[in-house]
Amino acid sequence: RAGEVDLAAPNNTVIRALQGDANIKVEIGNALSLGDIIFNVTEAENCPTDDGGKCTGHPALRDVRVRQALAHATDKQQFIDTLLLGLGSPGLSLVVPGHGDAYDSALQDYAYDVAKANQILDEAGYVDTDGDGVREMPGDPATPLKFRFTYPSDQYASDGPRFADLLSTMWKQAGVELMVQPFDADPVTSICCPTFDFDVIRWGWGAGPDPASLLYIATTEQIPTGVSETGYSNPEYDKLFVEQGQTVDAAKRKELLYKMQEILVRDVPYIIPYY
């Protein structure tokens, strides 16, 4: 406002204020960044025990139906409006709109639908047998759907508690309870990967210019390296990742990238609340 800066990237609160200043032009585009809700889906056979893997994730999170139900129970637009002041778009997978036509904009997201989330969990056998508002594992009432929820409090000092509160309220409507555990980034990293000593983590990524720059983190070979945050393993996905890196046919590569995005949305190792 004083005319002493030619270019700046202020926070969203400042951006909204500057939009009302006739002497300042605010440019808004697609950043190569995303926020993610990370599920620990590590199967016992993929637990990197030789690399410190504990793999203590809640067993319900290894059920894709539970993850799909939670996707339906997540109101992405509320996060965007509340935390980003509208300066974001609903996320889908590990390719972002800033990657251009490599981003599959036609891919169907999970609509925010609490009734659908509850229906999926009911049909999968996750019921609340004791009436306390929290579902339990099928045939195991001693194991409720109570998930540890962790986020790096030093990185999300301003909106971490609000994000956790919003998500807790959303998922509670589906009979799932979050036990919020904010830690500094280093402790979050230590329980994340390749330890896999968590249930759900909130974090985020910044992508590179290539559309596959984040897709590698969901490959099986990255589970013991500390790059995979979810422990997700899918041989078909692994094969597609190799193929997209080898083909020199642009149209064929885009087809492979679309298929990988489709698999990630279907299997929900992540919920991407926003870009």
XYZ file of C-alpha atoms in Angstrom:
275
model
C 0.000 0.000 0.000
C 2.981 2.281 0.545
C 4.318 1.427 -2.905
C 7.529 -0.070 -1.494
C 6.984 -3.620 -2.807
C 6.577 -4.734 -6.413
C 5.580 -8.337 -5.732
C 4.476 -10.227 -2.613
C 2.631 -13.410 -1.686
C 0.700 -12.511 1.468
C -1.610 -14.732 3.477
C -5.247 -15.163 2.527
C -6.572 -12.641 5.051
C -4.332 -9.951 3.559
C -5.224 -11.015 0.011
C -8.916 -10.473 0.693
C -8.160 -7.040 2.136
C -5.945 -6.049 -0.804
C -8.628 -7.006 -3.308
C -10.515 -3.913 -2.202
C -7.622 -1.563 -2.929
C -7.914 0.128 -6.325
C -4.141 0.651 -6.552
C -3.210 -3.006 -6.080
C -3.789 -5.826 -8.533
C -4.254 -9.231 -6.939
C -3.444 -12.199 -9.174
C -4.962 -15.564 -8.207
C -3.939 -18.739 -10.009
C -3.515 -22.455 -9.471
C -0.638 -23.119 -7.095
C 1.083 -26.512 -7.223
C 0.133 -27.305 -3.640
C -2.441 -29.305 -1.749
C -3.602 -30.166 1.739
C -4.163 -33.800 2.604
C -5.778 -36.038 5.184
C -3.534 -39.103 5.365
C -4.857 -42.548 6.261
C -2.558 -45.268 7.590
C -3.620 -48.157 5.357
C -0.470 -50.271 5.799
C -1.105 -54.005 5.509
C 0.894 -56.385 7.699
C 2.747 -57.881 4.731
C 3.986 -54.429 3.708
C 5.007 -53.192 7.153
C 8.686 -52.113 6.900
C 9.708 -53.663 10.213
C 13.387 -53.668 9.221
C 13.166 -49.889 8.835
C 11.404 -49.210 12.123
C 7.865 -49.888 10.980
C 5.319 -50.410 13.779
C 2.179 -50.212 11.636
C -0.284 -49.578 14.446
C -2.985 -48.023 12.290
C -6.591 -48.661 13.254
C -7.788 -51.812 11.445
C -10.922 -50.093 10.149
C -8.797 -47.792 7.999
C -7.572 -50.754 5.974
C -11.182 -51.182 4.785
C -11.720 -49.096 1.653
C -15.430 -48.832 2.482
C -14.597 -46.951 5.682
C -12.331 -44.553 3.794
C -14.964 -44.011 1.119
C -17.577 -43.328 3.800
C -15.295 -40.778 5.451
C -14.787 -39.124 2.069
C -18.559 -38.678 1.855
C -18.530 -37.287 5.410
C -15.925 -34.613 4.597
C -17.266 -31.205 3.609
C -14.358 -29.877 1.536
C -16.072 -26.592 0.716
C -16.408 -25.808 4.407
C -12.637 -26.111 4.820
C -12.084 -23.877 1.801
C -14.532 -21.226 2.964
C -13.496 -21.297 6.624
C -9.736 -21.819 6.505
C -8.772 -20.517 3.057
C -11.347 -17.696 2.874
C -12.517 -19.219 -0.399
C -9.052 -19.138 -1.984
C -8.850 -22.795 -2.942
C -10.676 -25.558 -4.788
C -11.788 -29.052 -3.727
C -9.009 -31.612 -4.073
C -9.126 -35.012 -5.733
C -5.749 -36.736 -5.971
C -2.021 -36.109 -6.145
C -2.205 -34.281 -9.469
C -3.259 -30.642 -9.157
C -5.162 -28.271 -11.514
C -1.943 -26.318 -12.015
C -0.645 -29.288 -14.004
C -3.030 -28.389 -16.826
C -4.715 -31.110 -18.852
C -2.811 -33.814 -16.967
C -5.274 -33.126 -14.145
C -8.411 -35.205 -14.704
C -11.072 -32.564 -14.054
C -13.828 -34.965 -15.156
C -13.059 -37.417 -12.353
C -16.028 -37.848 -10.022
C -15.421 -36.832 -6.419
C -17.272 -38.152 -3.369
C -20.207 -35.834 -2.789
C -20.572 -34.502 0.732
C -23.395 -36.745 1.891
C -23.578 -37.746 5.563
C -26.527 -40.061 4.949
C -24.527 -41.926 2.282
C -21.549 -42.185 4.651
C -23.736 -43.735 7.343
C -25.342 -46.093 4.838
C -21.961 -47.386 3.682
C -20.818 -48.020 7.253
C -24.113 -49.655 8.202
C -23.948 -52.022 5.240
C -20.309 -52.826 6.012
C -21.244 -53.926 9.548
C -19.811 -50.991 11.500
C -22.563 -50.329 14.017
C -22.895 -48.532 17.334
C -23.888 -51.387 19.645
C -23.629 -49.516 22.945
C -25.348 -46.312 21.858
C -22.463 -43.982 22.697
C -22.476 -42.423 19.235
C -19.323 -44.214 18.054
C -19.397 -47.229 15.754
C -17.396 -50.371 16.433
C -15.551 -52.919 14.334
C -17.823 -55.656 12.931
C -18.072 -58.419 15.522
C -15.696 -56.583 17.857
C -17.552 -54.101 20.095
C -14.365 -53.597 22.124
C -12.747 -51.779 19.182
C -14.610 -48.533 18.488
C -13.936 -46.337 15.483
C -11.862 -43.874 17.493
C -8.929 -42.620 15.431
C -5.819 -40.762 16.555
C -5.687 -37.516 14.569
C -2.342 -35.754 14.400
C -1.111 -32.585 12.729
C 2.130 -30.546 12.862
C 1.170 -27.774 15.254
C 4.195 -25.624 14.414
C 3.246 -25.580 10.728
C -0.479 -25.165 11.319
C -0.361 -22.900 14.353
C -3.083 -20.601 13.061
C -5.639 -23.056 11.683
C -4.660 -26.474 13.062
C -7.139 -26.511 15.963
C -9.925 -25.177 13.735
C -9.257 -27.810 11.057
C -9.291 -30.569 13.699
C -12.512 -29.232 15.197
C -14.253 -29.059 11.823
C -13.172 -32.568 10.812
C -14.125 -33.995 14.210
C -17.619 -32.527 13.897
C -18.029 -33.820 10.337
C -16.916 -37.370 11.059
C -18.816 -37.587 14.338
C -21.988 -37.371 12.251
C -20.917 -40.675 10.683
C -20.209 -42.301 14.050
C -16.436 -41.816 13.992
C -14.535 -40.078 16.794
C -11.189 -38.308 16.470
C -8.702 -38.092 19.313
C -6.727 -34.976 18.409
C -2.971 -35.079 19.071
C -1.086 -31.971 17.853
C 2.705 -32.356 17.721
C 5.580 -30.371 16.263
C 6.607 -31.425 12.753
C 9.548 -33.612 13.820
C 7.464 -35.845 16.131
C 4.788 -36.101 13.431
C 7.448 -37.240 10.981
C 8.728 -39.793 13.500
C 5.324 -41.455 13.886
C 4.497 -41.128 10.215
C 6.855 -42.794 7.894
C 8.236 -45.362 7.686
C 7.046 -45.986 11.267
C 3.326 -45.904 10.448
C 2.509 -45.461 14.122
C -0.622 -43.349 13.569
C -4.195 -43.449 12.319
C -4.861 -40.139 10.537
C -2.561 -37.174 9.874
C -3.212 -33.768 8.369
C -0.381 -32.401 6.258
C 0.264 -31.196 2.730
C 2.498 -31.257 -0.330
C 3.974 -28.884 -2.842
C 4.204 -30.477 -6.282
C 6.835 -30.031 -8.949
C 5.992 -28.942 -12.508
C 5.668 -32.509 -13.771
C 2.216 -34.042 -13.107
C 3.793 -37.251 -11.788
C 5.908 -35.361 -9.247
C 3.688 -36.492 -6.351
C 2.275 -39.704 -7.785
C 5.430 -41.606 -6.831
C 4.705 -41.218 -3.101
C 1.857 -43.726 -3.394
C 3.985 -46.489 -4.924
C 4.815 -49.627 -2.973
C 8.588 -49.136 -3.277
C 8.345 -45.924 -1.246
C 6.850 -47.610 1.846
C 10.229 -48.405 3.512
C 11.905 -45.172 2.384
C 9.835 -42.766 4.476
C 8.321 -41.130 1.391
C 5.031 -43.045 1.458
C 2.854 -41.572 4.174
C -0.026 -44.021 3.858
C 1.588 -47.411 3.322
C -0.660 -47.771 0.284
C 0.243 -50.622 -2.053
C -1.378 -51.472 -5.371
C 0.511 -53.480 -8.039
C -1.616 -52.016 -10.841
C -0.817 -48.484 -9.695
C 2.883 -49.344 -9.438
C 2.866 -50.683 -13.010
C 1.113 -47.585 -14.339
C 3.637 -45.319 -12.621
C 6.507 -47.074 -14.373
C 4.700 -46.946 -17.718
C 3.901 -43.227 -17.538
C 7.569 -42.516 -16.870
C 8.695 -44.453 -19.921
C 6.239 -43.551 -22.655
C 7.140 -40.760 -25.081
C 3.570 -40.553 -26.406
C 1.944 -37.538 -24.717
C -1.620 -38.768 -25.258
C -0.761 -42.213 -23.915
C 0.946 -40.699 -20.890
C -2.101 -38.581 -20.086
C -4.265 -41.704 -20.289
C -1.988 -43.442 -17.782
C -1.986 -40.421 -15.463
C -5.786 -40.312 -15.558
C -5.966 -43.988 -14.643
C -3.638 -43.460 -11.683
C -5.766 -40.561 -10.458
C -8.880 -42.704 -10.824
C -7.310 -45.463 -8.712
C -6.305 -43.043 -5.951
C -9.787 -41.536 -5.780
C -11.344 -45.000 -5.724
C -9.037 -46.406 -3.041
C -8.858 -43.223 -0.889
C -5.454 -43.572 0.788
C -5.800 -39.806 1.080
C -8.629 -37.352 1.277
C -7.457 -34.171 -0.448
C -9.668 -31.465 1.088
C -8.319 -28.702 -1.123
C -5.799 -27.425 -3.643
